[in-house]
CSV table of C-alpha atoms in Angstrom, one decimal:
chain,number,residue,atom,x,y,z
A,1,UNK,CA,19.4,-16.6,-12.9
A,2,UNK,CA,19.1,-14.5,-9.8
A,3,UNK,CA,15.9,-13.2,-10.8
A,4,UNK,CA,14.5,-16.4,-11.6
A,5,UNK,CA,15.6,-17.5,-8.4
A,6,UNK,CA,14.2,-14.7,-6.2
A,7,UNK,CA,10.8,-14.9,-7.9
A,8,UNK,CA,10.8,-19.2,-7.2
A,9,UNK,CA,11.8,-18.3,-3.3
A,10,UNK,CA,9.4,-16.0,-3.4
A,11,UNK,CA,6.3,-18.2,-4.7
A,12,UNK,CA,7.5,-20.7,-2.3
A,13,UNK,CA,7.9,-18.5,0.9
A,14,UNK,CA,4.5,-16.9,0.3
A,15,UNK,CA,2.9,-20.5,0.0
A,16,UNK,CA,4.7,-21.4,3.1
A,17,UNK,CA,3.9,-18.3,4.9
A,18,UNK,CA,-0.2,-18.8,4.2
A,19,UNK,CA,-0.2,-22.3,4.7
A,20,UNK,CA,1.3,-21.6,8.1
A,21,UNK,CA,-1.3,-18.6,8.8
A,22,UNK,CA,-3.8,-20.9,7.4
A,23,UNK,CA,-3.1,-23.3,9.6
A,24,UNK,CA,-3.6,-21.0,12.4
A,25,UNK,CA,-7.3,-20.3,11.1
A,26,UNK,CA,-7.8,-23.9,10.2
A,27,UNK,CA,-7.8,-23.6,6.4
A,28,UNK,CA,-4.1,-24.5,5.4
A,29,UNK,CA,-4.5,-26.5,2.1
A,30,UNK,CA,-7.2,-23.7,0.6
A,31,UNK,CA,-5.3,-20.7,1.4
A,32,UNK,CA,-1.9,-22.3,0.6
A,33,UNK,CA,-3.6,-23.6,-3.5
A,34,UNK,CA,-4.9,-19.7,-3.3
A,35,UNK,CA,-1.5,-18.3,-2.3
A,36,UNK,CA,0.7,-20.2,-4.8
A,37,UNK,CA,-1.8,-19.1,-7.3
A,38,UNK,CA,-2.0,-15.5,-5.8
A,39,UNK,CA,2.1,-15.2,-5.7
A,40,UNK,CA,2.3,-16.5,-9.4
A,41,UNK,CA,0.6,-13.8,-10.7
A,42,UNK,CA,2.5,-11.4,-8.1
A,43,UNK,CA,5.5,-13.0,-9.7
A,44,UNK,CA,4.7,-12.5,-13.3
A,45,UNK,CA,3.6,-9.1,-13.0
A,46,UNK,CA,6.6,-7.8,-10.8
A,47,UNK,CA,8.5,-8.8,-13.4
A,48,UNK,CA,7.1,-6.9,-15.9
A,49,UNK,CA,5.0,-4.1,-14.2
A,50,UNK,CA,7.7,-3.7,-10.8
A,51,UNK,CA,9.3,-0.7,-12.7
A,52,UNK,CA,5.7,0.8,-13.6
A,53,UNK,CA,4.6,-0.2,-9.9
A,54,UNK,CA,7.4,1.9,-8.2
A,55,UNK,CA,7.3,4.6,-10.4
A,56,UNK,CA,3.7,5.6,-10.1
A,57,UNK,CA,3.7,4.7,-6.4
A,58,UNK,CA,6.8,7.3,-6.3
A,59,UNK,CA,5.0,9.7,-8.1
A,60,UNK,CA,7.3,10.3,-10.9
A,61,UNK,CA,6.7,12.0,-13.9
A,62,UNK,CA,8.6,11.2,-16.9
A,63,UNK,CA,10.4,14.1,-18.8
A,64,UNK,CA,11.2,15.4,-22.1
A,65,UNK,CA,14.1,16.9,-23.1
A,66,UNK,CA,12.9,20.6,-22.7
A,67,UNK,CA,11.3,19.9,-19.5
A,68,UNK,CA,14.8,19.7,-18.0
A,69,UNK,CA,17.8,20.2,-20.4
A,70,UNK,CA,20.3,19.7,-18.3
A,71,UNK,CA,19.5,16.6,-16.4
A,72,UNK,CA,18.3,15.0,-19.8
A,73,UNK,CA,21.9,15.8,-21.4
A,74,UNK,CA,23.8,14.3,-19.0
A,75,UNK,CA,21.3,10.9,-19.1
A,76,UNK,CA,22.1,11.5,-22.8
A,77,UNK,CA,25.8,11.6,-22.5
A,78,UNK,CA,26.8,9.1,-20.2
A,79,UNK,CA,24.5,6.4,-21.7
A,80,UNK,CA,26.1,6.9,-25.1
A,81,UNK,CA,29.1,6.7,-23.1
A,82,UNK,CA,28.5,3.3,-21.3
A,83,UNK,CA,26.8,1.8,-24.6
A,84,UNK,CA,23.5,1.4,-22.8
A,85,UNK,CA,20.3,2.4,-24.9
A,86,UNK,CA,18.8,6.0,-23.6
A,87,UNK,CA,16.1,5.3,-20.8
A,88,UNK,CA,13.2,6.9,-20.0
A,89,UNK,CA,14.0,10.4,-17.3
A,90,UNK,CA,11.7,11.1,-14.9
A,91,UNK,CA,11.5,13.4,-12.2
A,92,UNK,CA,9.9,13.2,-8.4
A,93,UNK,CA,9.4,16.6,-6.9
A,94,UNK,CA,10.6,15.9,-3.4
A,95,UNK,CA,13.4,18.4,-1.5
A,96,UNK,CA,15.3,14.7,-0.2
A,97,UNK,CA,17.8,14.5,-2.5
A,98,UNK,CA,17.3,10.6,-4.4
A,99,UNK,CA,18.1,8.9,-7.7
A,100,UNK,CA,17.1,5.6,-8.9
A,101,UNK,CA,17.3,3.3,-11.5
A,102,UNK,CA,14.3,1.1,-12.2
A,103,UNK,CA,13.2,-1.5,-15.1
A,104,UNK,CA,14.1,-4.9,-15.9
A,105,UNK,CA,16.8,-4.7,-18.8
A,106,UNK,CA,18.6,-1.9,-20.3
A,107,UNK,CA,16.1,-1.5,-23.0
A,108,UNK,CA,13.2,-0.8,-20.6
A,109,UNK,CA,15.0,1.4,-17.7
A,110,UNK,CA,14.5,4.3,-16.5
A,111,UNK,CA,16.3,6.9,-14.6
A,112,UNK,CA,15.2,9.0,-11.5
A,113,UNK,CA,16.3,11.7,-10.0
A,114,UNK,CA,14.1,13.9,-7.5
A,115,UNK,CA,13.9,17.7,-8.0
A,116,UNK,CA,15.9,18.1,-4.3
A,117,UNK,CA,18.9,16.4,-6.2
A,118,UNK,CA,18.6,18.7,-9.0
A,119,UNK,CA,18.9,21.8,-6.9
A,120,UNK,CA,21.7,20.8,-4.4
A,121,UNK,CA,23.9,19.1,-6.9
A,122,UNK,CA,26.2,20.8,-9.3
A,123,UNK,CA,26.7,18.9,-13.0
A,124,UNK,CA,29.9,17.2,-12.3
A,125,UNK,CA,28.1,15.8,-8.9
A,126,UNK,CA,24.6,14.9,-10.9
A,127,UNK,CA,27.0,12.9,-13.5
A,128,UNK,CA,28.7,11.1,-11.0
A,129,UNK,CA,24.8,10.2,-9.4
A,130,UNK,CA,23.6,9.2,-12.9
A,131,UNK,CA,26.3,7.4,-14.2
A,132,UNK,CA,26.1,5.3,-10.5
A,133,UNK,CA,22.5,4.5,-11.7
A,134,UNK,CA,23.3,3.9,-15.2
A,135,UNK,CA,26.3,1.1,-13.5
A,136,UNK,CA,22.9,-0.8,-11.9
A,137,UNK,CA,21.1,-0.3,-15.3
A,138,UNK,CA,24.2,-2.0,-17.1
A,139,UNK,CA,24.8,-4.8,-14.4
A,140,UNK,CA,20.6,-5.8,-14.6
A,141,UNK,CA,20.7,-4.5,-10.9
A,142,UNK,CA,17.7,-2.6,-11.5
A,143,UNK,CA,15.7,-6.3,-12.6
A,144,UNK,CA,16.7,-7.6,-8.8
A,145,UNK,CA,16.1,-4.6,-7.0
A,146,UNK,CA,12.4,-3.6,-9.0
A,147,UNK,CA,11.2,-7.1,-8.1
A,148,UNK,CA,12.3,-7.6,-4.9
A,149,UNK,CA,10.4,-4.0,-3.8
A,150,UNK,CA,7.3,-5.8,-5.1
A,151,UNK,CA,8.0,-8.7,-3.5
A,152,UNK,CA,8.2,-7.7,-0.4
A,153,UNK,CA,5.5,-5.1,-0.5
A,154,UNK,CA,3.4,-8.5,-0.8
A,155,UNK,CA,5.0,-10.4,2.2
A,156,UNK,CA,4.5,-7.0,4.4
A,157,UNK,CA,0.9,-6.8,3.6
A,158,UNK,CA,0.3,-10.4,4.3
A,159,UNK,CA,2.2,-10.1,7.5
A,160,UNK,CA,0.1,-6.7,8.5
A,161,UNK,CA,-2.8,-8.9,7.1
A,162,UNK,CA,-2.5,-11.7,9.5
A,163,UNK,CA,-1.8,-9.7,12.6
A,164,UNK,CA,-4.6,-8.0,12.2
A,165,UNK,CA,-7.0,-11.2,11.8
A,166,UNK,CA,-5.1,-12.3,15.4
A,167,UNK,CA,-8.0,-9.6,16.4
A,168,UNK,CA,-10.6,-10.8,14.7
A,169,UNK,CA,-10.7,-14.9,16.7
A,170,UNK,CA,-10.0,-18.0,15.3
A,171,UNK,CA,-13.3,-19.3,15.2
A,172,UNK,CA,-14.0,-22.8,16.0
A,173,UNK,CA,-12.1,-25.4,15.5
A,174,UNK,CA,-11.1,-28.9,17.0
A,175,UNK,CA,-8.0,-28.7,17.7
A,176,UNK,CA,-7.0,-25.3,19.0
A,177,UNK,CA,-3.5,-26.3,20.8
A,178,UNK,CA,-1.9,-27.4,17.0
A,179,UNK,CA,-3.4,-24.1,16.1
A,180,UNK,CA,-1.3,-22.0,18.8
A,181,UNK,CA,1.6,-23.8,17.5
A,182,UNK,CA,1.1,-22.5,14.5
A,183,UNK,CA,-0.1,-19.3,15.6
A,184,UNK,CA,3.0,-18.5,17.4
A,185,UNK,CA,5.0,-19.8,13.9
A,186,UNK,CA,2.7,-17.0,12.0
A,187,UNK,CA,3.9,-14.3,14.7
A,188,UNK,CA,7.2,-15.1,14.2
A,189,UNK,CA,6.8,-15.0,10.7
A,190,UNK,CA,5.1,-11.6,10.6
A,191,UNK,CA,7.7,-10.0,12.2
């Protein structure tokens, strides 16, 4: 329910948003039909593809078992443990020492861990990470989490997207002060 809930906020703050920056330009109603159609899509794949999004945009690389033994043992272990089906293990190679969880259901998760984390953590320490990630994986915290980095990936590139037209002129248009108003409502919304 909470997914389904974020995803229908987020189809209608994104229509909201462009009709108001629409406004601004003078084409509301066209970029508002363009943006619930635009944030549909956006929608749809997030929730399938948000787990594939962050991982390549992390770099990650998923792992075999002989890639790194230990790491993959202990993912092993403690999924048996908490009944959750094995996900996929990758690895980032980054000093900053980060674990995630990512996917949208236990059956299509994944866990990972940076090579930083790997090299400053004994096992007991890298079991107590992992089996903090495999409690999001379990709870369908990673569903949430995976769409909402989409999600607002898209609202900070609108945002960026409209300050940056700001630049470009509004053109002309009749009734310029309505447009200010609305300008001003697009500022605020962008930040």
């Amino acid at each position: 329910i909470k997914t389904w809930l974020i995803i229908a906020f987020f189809i209608t703050f994104i229509t909201t948003l462009v009709y108001i920056y629409g406004k601004a330009s003078g084409f509301a109603l066209t970029y508002a039909g363009i943006a619930l159609i635009i944030s549909g899509i956006v929608s749809f794949l997030s929730y399938y593809f948000s787990d594939k999004i962050v991982l390549t945009m992390s770099r990650a690389r998923e792992i075999a078992k002989k890639d790194y033994p230990e790491l993959f043992r202990v993912v092993e272990n403690l999924s048996i443990g908490a009944g959750l089906p094995m996900p996929k293990v990758y690895v980032i190679d980054d000093s900053a020492p980060i674990a995630f969880a990512s996917g949208r259901d236990p059956r299509h998760a994944s866990v990972t861990v940076t090579t930083g984390l790997l090299e400053k953590l004994n096992e007991a320490e890298l079991e107590g990470v992992v089996s903090h990630e495999l409690s999001h994986i379990g709870n369908y915290d990673i569903r949430v989490m995976s769409i909402v980095v989409v999600l607002v990936g898209v609202v900070t590139l609108l945002a960026d997207f409209f300050t940056r037209s700001l630049w470009m002129g509004r053109g002309d248009h009749e009734n310029r002060n309505v447009q200010g108003i609305f300008i001003l409502f697009g500022l605020i919304f962008a930040i």
